[in-house]
mmCIF file of C-alpha atoms and ligand atoms in Angstrom:
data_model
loop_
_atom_site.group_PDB
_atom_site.id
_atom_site.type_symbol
_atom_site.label_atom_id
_atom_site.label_comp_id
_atom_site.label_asym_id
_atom_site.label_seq_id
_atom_site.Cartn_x
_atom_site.Cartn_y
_atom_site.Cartn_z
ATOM 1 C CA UNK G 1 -49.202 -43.400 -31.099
ATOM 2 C CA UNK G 2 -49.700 -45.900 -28.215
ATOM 3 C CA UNK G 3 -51.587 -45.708 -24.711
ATOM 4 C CA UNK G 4 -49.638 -46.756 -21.655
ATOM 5 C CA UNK G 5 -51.366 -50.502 -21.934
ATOM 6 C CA UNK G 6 -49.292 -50.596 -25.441
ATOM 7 C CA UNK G 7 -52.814 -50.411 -27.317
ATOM 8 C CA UNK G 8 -53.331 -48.063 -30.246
ATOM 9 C CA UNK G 9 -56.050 -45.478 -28.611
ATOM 10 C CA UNK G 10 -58.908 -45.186 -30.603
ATOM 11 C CA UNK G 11 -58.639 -40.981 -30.901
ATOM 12 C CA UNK G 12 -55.260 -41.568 -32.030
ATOM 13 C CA UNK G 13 -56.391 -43.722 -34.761
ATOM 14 C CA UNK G 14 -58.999 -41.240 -35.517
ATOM 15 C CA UNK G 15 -56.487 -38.029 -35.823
ATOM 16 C CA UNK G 16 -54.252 -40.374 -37.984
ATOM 17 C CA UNK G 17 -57.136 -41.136 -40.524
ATOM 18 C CA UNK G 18 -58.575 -37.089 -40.998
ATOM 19 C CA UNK G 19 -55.503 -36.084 -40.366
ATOM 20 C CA UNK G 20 -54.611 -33.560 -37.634
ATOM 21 C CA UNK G 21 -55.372 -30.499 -39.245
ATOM 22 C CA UNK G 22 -58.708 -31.331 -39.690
ATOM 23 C CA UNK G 23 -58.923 -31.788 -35.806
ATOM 24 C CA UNK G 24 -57.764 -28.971 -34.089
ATOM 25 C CA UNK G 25 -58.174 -29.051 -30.322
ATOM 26 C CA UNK G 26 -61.882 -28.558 -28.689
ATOM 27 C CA UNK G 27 -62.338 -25.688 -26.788
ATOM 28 C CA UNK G 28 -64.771 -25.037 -24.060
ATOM 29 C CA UNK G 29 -65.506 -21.583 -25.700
ATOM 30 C CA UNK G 30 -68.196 -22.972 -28.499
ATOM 31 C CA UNK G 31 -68.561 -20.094 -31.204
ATOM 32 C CA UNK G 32 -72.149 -20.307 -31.263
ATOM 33 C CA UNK G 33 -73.019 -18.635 -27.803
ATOM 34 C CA UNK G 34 -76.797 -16.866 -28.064
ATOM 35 C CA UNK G 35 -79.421 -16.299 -26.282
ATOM 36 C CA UNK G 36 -81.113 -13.253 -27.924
ATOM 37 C CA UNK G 37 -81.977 -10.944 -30.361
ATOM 38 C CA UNK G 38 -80.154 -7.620 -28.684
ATOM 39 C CA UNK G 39 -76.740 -8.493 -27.163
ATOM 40 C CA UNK G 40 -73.966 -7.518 -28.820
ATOM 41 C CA UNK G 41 -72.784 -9.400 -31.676
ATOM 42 C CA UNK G 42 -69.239 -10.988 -32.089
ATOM 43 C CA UNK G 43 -69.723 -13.080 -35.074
ATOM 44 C CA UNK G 44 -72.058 -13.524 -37.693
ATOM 45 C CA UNK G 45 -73.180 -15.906 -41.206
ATOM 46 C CA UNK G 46 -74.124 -13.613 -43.754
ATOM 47 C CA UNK G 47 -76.134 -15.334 -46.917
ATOM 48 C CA UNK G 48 -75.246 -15.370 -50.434
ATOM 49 C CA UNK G 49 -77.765 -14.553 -53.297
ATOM 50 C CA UNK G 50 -75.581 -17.081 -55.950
ATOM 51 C CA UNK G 51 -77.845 -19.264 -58.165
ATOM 52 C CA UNK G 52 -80.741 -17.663 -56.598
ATOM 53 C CA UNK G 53 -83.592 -19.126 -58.547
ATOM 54 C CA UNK G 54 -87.229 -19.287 -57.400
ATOM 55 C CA UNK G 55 -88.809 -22.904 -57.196
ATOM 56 C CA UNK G 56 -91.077 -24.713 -59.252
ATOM 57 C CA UNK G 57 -92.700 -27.698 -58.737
ATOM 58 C CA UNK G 58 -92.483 -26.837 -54.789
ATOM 59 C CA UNK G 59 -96.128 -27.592 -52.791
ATOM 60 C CA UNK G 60 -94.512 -25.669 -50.057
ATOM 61 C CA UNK G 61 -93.749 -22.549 -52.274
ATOM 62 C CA UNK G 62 -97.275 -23.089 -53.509
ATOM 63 C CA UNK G 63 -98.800 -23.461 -49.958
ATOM 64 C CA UNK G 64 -96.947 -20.489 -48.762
ATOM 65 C CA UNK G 65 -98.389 -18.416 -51.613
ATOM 66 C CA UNK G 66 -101.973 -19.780 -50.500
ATOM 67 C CA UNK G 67 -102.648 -16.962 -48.082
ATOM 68 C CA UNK G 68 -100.431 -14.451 -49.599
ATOM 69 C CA UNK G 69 -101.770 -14.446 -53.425
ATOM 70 C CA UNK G 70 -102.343 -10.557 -53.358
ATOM 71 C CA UNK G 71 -99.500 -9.800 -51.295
ATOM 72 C CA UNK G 72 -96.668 -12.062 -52.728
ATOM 73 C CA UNK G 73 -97.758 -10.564 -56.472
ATOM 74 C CA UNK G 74 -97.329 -13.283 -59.018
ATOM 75 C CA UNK G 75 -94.329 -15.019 -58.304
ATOM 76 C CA UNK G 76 -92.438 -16.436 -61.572
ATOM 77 C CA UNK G 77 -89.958 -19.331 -60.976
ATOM 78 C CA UNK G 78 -86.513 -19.981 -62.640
ATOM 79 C CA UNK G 79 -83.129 -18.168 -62.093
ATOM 80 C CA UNK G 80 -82.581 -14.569 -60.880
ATOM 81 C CA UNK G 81 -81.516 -12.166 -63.054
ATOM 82 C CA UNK G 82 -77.640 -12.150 -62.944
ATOM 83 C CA UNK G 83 -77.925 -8.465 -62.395
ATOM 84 C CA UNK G 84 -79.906 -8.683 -59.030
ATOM 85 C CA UNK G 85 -77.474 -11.360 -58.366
ATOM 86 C CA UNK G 86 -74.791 -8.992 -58.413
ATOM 87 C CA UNK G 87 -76.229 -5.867 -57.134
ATOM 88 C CA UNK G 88 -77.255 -7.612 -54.270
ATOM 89 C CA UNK G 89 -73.675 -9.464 -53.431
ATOM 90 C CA UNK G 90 -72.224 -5.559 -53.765
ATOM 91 C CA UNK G 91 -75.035 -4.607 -51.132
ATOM 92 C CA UNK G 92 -74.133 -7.682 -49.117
ATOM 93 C CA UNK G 93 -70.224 -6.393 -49.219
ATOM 94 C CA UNK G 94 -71.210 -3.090 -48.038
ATOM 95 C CA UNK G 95 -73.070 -4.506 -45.169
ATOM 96 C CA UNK G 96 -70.386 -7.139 -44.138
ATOM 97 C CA UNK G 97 -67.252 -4.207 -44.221
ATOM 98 C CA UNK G 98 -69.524 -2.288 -41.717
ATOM 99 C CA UNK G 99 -69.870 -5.366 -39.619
ATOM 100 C CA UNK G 100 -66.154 -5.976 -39.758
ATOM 101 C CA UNK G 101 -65.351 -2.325 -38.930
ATOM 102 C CA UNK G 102 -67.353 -3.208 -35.648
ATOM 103 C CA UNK G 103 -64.585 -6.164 -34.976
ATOM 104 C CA UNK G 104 -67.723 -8.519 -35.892
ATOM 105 C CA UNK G 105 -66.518 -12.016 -37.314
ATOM 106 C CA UNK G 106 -68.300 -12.486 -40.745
ATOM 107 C CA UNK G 107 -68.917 -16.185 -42.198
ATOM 108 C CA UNK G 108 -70.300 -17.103 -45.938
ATOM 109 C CA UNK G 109 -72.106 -20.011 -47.027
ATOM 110 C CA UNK G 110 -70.686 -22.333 -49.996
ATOM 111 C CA UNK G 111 -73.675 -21.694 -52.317
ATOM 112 C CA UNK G 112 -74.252 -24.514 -54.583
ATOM 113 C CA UNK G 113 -74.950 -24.663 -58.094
ATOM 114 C CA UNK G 114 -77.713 -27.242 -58.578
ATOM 115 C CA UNK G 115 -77.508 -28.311 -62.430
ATOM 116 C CA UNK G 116 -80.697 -31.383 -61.429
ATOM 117 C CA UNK G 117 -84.002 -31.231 -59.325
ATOM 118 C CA UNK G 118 -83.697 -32.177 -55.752
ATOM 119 C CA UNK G 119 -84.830 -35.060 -55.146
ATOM 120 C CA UNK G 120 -86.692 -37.661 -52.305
ATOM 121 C CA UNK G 121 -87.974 -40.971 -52.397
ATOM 122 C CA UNK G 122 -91.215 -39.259 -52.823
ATOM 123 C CA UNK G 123 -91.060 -36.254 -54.625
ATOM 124 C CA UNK G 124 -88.591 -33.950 -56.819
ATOM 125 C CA UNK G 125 -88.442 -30.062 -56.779
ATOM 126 C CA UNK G 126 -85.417 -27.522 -58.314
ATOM 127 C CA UNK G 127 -83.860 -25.599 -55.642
ATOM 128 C CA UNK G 128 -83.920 -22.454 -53.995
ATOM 129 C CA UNK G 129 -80.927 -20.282 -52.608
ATOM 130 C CA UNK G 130 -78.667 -19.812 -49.558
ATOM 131 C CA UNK G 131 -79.291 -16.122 -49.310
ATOM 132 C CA UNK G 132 -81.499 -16.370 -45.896
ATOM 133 C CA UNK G 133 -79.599 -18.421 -43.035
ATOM 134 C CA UNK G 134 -82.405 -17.343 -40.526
ATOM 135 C CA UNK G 135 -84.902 -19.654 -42.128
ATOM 136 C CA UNK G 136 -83.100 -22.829 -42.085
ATOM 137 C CA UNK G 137 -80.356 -22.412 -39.045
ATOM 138 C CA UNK G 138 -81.833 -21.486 -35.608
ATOM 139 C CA UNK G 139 -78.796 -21.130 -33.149
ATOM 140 C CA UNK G 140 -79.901 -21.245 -29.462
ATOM 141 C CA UNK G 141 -77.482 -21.127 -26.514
ATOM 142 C CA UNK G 142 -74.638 -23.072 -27.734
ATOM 143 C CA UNK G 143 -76.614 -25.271 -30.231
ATOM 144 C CA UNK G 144 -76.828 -25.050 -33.786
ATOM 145 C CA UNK G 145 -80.560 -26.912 -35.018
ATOM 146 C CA UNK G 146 -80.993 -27.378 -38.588
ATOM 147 C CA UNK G 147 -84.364 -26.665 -39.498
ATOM 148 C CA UNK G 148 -87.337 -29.017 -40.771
ATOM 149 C CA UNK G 149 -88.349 -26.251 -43.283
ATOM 150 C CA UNK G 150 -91.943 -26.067 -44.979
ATOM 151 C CA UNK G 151 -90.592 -26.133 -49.214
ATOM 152 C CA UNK G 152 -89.284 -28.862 -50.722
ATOM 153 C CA UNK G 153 -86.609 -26.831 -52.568
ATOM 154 C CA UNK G 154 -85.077 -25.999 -49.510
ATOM 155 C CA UNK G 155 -84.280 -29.678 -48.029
ATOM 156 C CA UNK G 156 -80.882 -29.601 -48.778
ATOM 157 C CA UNK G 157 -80.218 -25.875 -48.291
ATOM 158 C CA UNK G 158 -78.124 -26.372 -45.492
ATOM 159 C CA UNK G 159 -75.604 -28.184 -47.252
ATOM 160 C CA UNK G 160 -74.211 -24.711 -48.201
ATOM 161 C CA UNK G 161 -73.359 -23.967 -44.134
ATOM 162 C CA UNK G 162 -72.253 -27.630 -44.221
ATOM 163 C CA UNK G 163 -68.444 -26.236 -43.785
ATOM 164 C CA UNK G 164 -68.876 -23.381 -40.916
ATOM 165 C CA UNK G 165 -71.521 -25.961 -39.252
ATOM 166 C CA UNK G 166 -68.675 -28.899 -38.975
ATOM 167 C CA UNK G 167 -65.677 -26.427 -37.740
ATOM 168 C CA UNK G 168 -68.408 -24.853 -34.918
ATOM 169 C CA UNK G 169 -68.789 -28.275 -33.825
ATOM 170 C CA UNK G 170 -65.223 -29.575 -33.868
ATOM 171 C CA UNK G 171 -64.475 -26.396 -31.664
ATOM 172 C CA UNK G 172 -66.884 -27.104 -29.288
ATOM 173 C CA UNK G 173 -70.836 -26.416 -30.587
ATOM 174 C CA UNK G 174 -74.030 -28.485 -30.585
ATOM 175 C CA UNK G 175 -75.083 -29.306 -34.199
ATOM 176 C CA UNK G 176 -78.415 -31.279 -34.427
ATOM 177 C CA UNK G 177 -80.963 -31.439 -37.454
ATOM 178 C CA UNK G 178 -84.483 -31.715 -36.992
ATOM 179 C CA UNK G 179 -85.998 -34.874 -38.046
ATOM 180 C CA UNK G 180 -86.160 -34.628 -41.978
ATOM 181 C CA UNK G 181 -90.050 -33.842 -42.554
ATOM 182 C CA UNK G 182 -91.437 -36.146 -45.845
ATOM 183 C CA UNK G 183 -93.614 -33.334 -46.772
ATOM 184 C CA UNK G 184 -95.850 -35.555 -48.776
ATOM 185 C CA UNK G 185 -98.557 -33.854 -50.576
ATOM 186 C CA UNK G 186 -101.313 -34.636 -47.595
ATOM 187 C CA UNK G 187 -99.139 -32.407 -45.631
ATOM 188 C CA UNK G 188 -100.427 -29.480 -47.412
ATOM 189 C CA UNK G 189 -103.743 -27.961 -47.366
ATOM 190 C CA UNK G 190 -103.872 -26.214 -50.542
ATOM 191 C CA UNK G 191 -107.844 -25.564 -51.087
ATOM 192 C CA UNK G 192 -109.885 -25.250 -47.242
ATOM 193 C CA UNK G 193 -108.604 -21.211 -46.555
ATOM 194 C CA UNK G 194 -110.681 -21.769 -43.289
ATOM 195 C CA UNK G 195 -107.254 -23.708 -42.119
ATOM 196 C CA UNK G 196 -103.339 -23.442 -42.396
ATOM 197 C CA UNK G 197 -102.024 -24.123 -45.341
ATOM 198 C CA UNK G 198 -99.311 -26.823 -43.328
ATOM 199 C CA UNK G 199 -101.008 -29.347 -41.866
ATOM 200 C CA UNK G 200 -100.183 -31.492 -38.457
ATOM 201 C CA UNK G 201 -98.691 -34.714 -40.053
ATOM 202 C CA UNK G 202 -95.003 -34.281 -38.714
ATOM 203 C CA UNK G 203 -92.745 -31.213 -37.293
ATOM 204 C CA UNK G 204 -92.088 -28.568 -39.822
ATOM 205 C CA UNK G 205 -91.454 -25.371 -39.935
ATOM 206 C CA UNK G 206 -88.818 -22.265 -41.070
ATOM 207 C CA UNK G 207 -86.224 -21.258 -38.846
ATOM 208 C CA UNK G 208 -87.272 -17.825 -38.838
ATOM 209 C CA UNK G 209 -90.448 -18.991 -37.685
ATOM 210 C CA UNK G 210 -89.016 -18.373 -34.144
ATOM 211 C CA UNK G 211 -87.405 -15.393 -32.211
ATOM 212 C CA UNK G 212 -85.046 -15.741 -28.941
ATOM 213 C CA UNK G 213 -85.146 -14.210 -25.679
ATOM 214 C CA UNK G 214 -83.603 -15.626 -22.840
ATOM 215 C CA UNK G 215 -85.772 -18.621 -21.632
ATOM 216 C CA UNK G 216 -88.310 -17.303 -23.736
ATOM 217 C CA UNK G 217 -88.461 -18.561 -27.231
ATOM 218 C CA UNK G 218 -91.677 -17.502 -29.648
ATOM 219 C CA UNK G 219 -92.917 -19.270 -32.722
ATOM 220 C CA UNK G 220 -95.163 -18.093 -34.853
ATOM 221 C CA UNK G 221 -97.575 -20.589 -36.140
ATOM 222 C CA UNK G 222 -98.435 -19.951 -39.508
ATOM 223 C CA UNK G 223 -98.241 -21.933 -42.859
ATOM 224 C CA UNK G 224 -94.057 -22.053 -42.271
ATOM 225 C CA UNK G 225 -94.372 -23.055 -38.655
ATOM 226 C CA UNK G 226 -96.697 -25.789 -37.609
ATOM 227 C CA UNK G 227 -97.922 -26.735 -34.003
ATOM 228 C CA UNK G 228 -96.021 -30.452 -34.364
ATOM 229 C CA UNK G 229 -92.979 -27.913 -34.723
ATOM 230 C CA UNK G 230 -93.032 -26.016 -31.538
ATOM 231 C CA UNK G 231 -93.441 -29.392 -29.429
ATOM 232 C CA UNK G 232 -90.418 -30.834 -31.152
ATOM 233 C CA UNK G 233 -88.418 -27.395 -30.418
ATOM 234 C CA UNK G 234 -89.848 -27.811 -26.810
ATOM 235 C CA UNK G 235 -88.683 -31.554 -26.506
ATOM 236 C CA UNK G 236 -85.000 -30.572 -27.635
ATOM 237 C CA UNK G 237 -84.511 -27.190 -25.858
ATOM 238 C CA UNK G 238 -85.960 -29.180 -22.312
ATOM 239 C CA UNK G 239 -86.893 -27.325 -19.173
ATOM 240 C CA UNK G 240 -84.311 -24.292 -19.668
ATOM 241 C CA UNK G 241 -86.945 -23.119 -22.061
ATOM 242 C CA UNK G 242 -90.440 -21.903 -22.462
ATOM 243 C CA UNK G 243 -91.396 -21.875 -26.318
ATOM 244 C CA UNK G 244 -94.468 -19.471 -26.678
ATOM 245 C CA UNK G 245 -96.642 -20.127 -29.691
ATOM 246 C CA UNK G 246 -97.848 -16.843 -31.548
ATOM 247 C CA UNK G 247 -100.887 -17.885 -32.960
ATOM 248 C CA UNK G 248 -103.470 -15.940 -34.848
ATOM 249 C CA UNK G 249 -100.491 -12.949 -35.947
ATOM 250 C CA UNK G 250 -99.608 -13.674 -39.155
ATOM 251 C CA UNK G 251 -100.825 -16.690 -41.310
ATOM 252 C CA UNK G 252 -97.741 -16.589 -44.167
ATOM 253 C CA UNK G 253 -94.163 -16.845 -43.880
ATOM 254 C CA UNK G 254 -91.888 -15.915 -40.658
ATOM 255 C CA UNK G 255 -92.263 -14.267 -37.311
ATOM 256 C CA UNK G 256 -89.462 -11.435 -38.169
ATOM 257 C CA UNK G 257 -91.842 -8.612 -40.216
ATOM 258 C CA UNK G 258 -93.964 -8.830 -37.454
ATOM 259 C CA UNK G 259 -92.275 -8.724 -33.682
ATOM 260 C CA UNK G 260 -89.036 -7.400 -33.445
ATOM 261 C CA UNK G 261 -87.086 -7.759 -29.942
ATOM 262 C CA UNK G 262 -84.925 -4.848 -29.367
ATOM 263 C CA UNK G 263 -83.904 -4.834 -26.040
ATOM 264 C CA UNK G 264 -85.323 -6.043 -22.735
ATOM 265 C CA UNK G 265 -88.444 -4.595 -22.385
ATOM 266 C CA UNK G 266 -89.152 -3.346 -25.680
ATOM 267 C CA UNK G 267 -91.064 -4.831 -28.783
ATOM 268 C CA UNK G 268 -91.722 -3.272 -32.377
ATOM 269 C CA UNK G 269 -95.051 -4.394 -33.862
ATOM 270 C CA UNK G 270 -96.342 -4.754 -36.996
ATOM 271 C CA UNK G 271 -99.766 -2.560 -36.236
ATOM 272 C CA UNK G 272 -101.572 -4.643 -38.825
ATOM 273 C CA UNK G 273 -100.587 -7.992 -37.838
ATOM 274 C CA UNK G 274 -100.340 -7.655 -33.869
ATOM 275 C CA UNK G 275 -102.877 -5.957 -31.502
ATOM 276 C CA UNK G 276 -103.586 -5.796 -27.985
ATOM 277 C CA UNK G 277 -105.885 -8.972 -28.238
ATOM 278 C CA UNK G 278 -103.265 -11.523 -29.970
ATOM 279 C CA UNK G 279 -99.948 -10.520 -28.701
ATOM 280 C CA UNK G 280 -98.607 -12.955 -26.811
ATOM 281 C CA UNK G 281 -98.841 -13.244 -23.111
ATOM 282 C CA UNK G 282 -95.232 -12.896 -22.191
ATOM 283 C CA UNK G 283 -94.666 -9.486 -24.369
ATOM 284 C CA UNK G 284 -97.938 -7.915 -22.641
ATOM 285 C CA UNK G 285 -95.577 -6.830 -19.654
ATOM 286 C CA UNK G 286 -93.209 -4.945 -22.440
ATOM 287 C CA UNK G 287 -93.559 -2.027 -23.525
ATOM 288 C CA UNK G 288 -94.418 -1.799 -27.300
ATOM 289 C CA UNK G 289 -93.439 0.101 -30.162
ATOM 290 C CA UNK G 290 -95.930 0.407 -33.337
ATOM 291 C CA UNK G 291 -94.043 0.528 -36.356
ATOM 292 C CA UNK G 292 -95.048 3.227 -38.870
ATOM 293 C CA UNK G 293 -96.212 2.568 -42.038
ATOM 294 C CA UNK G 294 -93.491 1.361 -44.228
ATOM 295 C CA UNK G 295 -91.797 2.925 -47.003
ATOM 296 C CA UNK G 296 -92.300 1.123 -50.607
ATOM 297 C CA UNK G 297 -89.442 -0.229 -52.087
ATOM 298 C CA UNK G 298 -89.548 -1.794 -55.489
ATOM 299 C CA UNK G 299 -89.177 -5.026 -56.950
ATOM 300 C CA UNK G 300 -88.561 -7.244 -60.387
ATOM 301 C CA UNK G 301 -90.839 -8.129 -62.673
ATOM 302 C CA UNK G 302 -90.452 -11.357 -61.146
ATOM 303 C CA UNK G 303 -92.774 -10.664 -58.703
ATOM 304 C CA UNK G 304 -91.944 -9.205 -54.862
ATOM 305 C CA UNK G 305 -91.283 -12.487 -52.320
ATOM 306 C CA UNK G 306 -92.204 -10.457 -49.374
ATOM 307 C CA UNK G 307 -94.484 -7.937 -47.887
ATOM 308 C CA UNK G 308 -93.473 -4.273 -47.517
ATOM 309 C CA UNK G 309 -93.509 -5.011 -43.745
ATOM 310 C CA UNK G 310 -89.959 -6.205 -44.939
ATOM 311 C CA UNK G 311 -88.444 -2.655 -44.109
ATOM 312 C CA UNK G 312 -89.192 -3.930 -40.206
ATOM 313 C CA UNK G 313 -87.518 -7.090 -40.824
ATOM 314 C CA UNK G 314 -84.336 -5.189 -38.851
ATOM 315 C CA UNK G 315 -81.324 -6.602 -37.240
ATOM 316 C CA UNK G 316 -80.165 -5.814 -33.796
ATOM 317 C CA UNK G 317 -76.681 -5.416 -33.344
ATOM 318 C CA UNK G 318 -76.438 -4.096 -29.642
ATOM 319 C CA UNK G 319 -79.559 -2.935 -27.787
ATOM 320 C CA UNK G 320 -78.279 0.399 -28.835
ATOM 321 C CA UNK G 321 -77.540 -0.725 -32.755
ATOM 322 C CA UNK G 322 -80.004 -1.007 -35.314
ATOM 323 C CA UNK G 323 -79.232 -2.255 -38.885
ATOM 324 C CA UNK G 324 -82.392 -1.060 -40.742
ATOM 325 C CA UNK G 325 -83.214 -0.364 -44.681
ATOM 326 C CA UNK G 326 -81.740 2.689 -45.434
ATOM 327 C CA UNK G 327 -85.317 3.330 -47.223
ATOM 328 C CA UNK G 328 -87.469 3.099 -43.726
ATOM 329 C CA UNK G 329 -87.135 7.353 -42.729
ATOM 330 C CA UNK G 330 -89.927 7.305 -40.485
ATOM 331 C CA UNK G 331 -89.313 3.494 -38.694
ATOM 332 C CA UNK G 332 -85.125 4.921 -38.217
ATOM 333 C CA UNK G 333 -86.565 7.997 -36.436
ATOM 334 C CA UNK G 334 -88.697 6.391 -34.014
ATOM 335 C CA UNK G 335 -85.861 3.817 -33.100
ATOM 336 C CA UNK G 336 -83.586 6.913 -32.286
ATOM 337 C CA UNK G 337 -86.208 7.846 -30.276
ATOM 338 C CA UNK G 338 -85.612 5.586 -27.993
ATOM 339 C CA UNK G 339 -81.729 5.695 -28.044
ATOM 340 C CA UNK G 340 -80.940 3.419 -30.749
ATOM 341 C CA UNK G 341 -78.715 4.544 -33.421
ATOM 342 C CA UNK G 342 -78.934 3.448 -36.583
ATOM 343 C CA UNK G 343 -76.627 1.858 -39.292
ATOM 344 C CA UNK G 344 -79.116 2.678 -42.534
ATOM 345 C CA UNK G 345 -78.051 0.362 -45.407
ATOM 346 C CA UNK G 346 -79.254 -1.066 -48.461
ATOM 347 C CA UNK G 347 -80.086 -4.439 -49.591
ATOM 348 C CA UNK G 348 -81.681 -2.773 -53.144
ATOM 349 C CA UNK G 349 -83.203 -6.078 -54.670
ATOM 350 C CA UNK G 350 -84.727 -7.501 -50.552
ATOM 351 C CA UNK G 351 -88.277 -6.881 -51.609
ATOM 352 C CA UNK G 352 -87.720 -9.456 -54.486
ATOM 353 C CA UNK G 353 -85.602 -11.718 -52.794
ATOM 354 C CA UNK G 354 -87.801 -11.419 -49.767
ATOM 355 C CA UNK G 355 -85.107 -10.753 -47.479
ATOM 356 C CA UNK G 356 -84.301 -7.877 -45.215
ATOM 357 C CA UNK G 357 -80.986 -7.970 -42.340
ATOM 358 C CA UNK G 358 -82.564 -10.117 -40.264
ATOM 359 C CA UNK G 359 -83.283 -12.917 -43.054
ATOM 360 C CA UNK G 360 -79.993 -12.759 -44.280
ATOM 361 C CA UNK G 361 -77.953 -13.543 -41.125
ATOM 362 C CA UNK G 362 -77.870 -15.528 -38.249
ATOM 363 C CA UNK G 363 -76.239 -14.548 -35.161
ATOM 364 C CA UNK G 364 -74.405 -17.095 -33.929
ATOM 365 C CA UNK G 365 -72.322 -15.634 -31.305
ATOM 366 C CA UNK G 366 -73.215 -12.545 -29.408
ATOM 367 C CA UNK G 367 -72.001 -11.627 -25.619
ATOM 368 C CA UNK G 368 -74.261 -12.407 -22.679
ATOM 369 C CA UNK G 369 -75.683 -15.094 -21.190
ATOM 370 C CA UNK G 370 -79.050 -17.157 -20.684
ATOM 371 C CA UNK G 371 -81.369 -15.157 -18.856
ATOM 372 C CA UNK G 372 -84.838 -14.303 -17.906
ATOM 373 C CA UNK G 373 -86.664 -11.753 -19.320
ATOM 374 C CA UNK G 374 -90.141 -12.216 -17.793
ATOM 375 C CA UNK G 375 -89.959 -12.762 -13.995
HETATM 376 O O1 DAV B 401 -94.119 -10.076 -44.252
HETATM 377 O O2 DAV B 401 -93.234 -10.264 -46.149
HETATM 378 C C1 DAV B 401 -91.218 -11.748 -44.875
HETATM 379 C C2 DAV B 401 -90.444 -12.906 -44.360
HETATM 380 C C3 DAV B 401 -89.139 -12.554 -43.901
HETATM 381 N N1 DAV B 401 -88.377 -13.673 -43.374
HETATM 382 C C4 DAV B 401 -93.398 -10.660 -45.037
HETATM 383 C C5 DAV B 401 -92.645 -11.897 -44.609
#
């Protein structure tokens, strides 16, 4: 096709070489749209536990167990079972046709099957899994970030959302990565417990590290989330935000088993991790509420990859929905409580995977709009 000066345009060209299928036409309504942890929900990525296989060879898996030795029992690495594998994609199913049911659009990763070690100019380490979008996808407002996440075996994890990441964009999303950390050795403290077990050298952290409300964006600071991270979220987001650091909460891995937003003006705490003294400033003018004591749920005899302050780890499909483990009586009766129904479901293998609903989604589109939460 020609412009009117007789010149071949340079889009044209552009459409000719991907060909126009592969270009369909922008629209101003970009599907990632969130500002939240409690609006509704239109749409959805859901994880996938295939080739699940716990690292070795990882500093950051080893720094992350630092601080966690008696909690995280004794991790083995190598593959998954097959069985968990597949128990846990039938739990998955069950989850996504109750999602659907609520007219919510569901996307999968691509998982890939890594045959070879990962590997950098400076280091090598065998890969992880795609079952927890939360930690390396943060979706804020109408932007997709890719995450500069704390293990090695996750560097290329995103290359599983690499297909759902390019068509958000080419209808009309933001899709940035963070700078790629080196996470050199020196960026790990693996022997002074007096200190995090990340160090300060560049920005990394987990996606998960963070929670969203409004203008108000927290991030936990802990040995997946370091302070070089939060001023690097702060530089991208700009003024419209105020990133919080929660520091002195929770030293290990993620923010989301131990503050849960459920709707303006309400907070569930983990009672051991968060107290009067270290919440932060912003959430003293909610109202909180404590979570009980969580129901054990078992795990392999590869070791459990989470806490049992998992069963908090809940996702929020409405400020009047609740996806919660089907296992947690007492934490489903104190969110009806306070109006909030509850979809109880399973994920039967989350304790070993160390994933509840919250790690193994990210909401990318849900209705509202930016707002503040703390005038
Ligand atoms: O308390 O076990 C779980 C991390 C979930 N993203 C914990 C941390």
């Amino acid at each position: 096709m020609q412009n009117a000066a007789g010149k071949q345009s340079v889009s044209t060209t552009f459409h000719e070489r991907i060909g126009h299928d592969a270009m369909p036409e922008k629209s101003n309504l970009s599907p990632v749209h969130v500002y939240n942890e409690w609006d509704p929900v239109e749409e959805i990525i859901v994880g996938a536990p295939q080739y699940a296989a716990l690292p070795h060879n990882d500093k950051g898996f080893e720094a992350i167990q630092r601080s966690t030795k008696d909690l995280f029992q004794a991790l083995s690495s190598g593959a998954y079972p097959q069985k968990i594998i597949e128990e846990t994609e039938e739990d998955i199913q069950l989850f996504i046709a109750e999602l659907q049911k609520l007219g919510i659009i569901v996307r999968r990763p691509d998982p890939i099957q890594h045959n070879d070690d990962i590997k950098t100019l400076d280091w090598a380490a065998s890969h992880f899994f795609c079952y927890c979008p939360r930690d390396v996808l943060l979706a804020i407002g109408t932007t997709i970030i890719e995450s500069p996440n704390v293990f090695r075996s996750r560097y290329f994890e995103t290359f599983a959302y690499r297909n759902i990441l390019v068509d958000y964009m080419l209808k009309g999303s933001k899709w940035i990565s963070a700078p790629k950390p080196r996470l050199l050795d020196e960026g790990y403290n693996l022997s002074d417990p007096k200190s995090l077990a990340l160090r300060d050298l560049e920005p990394v952290f987990d996606a998960a590290n963070i929670i969203r409300a409004g203008r108000d964006i927290f991030y936990l600071v802990s040995d997946s989330g370091n302070e070089m991270g939060l001023l690097w979220l702060q530089s991208i987001l700009g003024d419209d935000y105020r990133v919080h650091a929660c520091r002195n909460l929770y030293s290990s891995m993620h923010i989301d088993s131990t503050l849960g937003l459920l709707r303006p003006g309400l907070v569930l705490i983990n009672p051991t991790r968060v107290t009067p003294d270290n919440i932060p400033e912003p959430l003293k003018k909610w109202d909180t509420l404590v979570a009980p004591e969580m129901v054990e749920i078992k795990y392999s005899e590869m070791g459990s990859f989470s806490t049992p302050w998992l069963g908090m780890n809940l996702l929020m499909l409405s400020p009047t929905l609740a996806v919660v483990d089907k296992h947690q009586k007492p934490l489903i009766k104190l969110l009806e409580q306070q109006g909030i129904d509850v979809l109880p479901l399973l994920l039967r293998h989350g304790r070993t995977l160390g994933g509840g609903f919250h790690c193994i989604t990210l909401d990318v589109r849900r209705r509202g709009r930016l707002e503040n939460y703390f005038s």
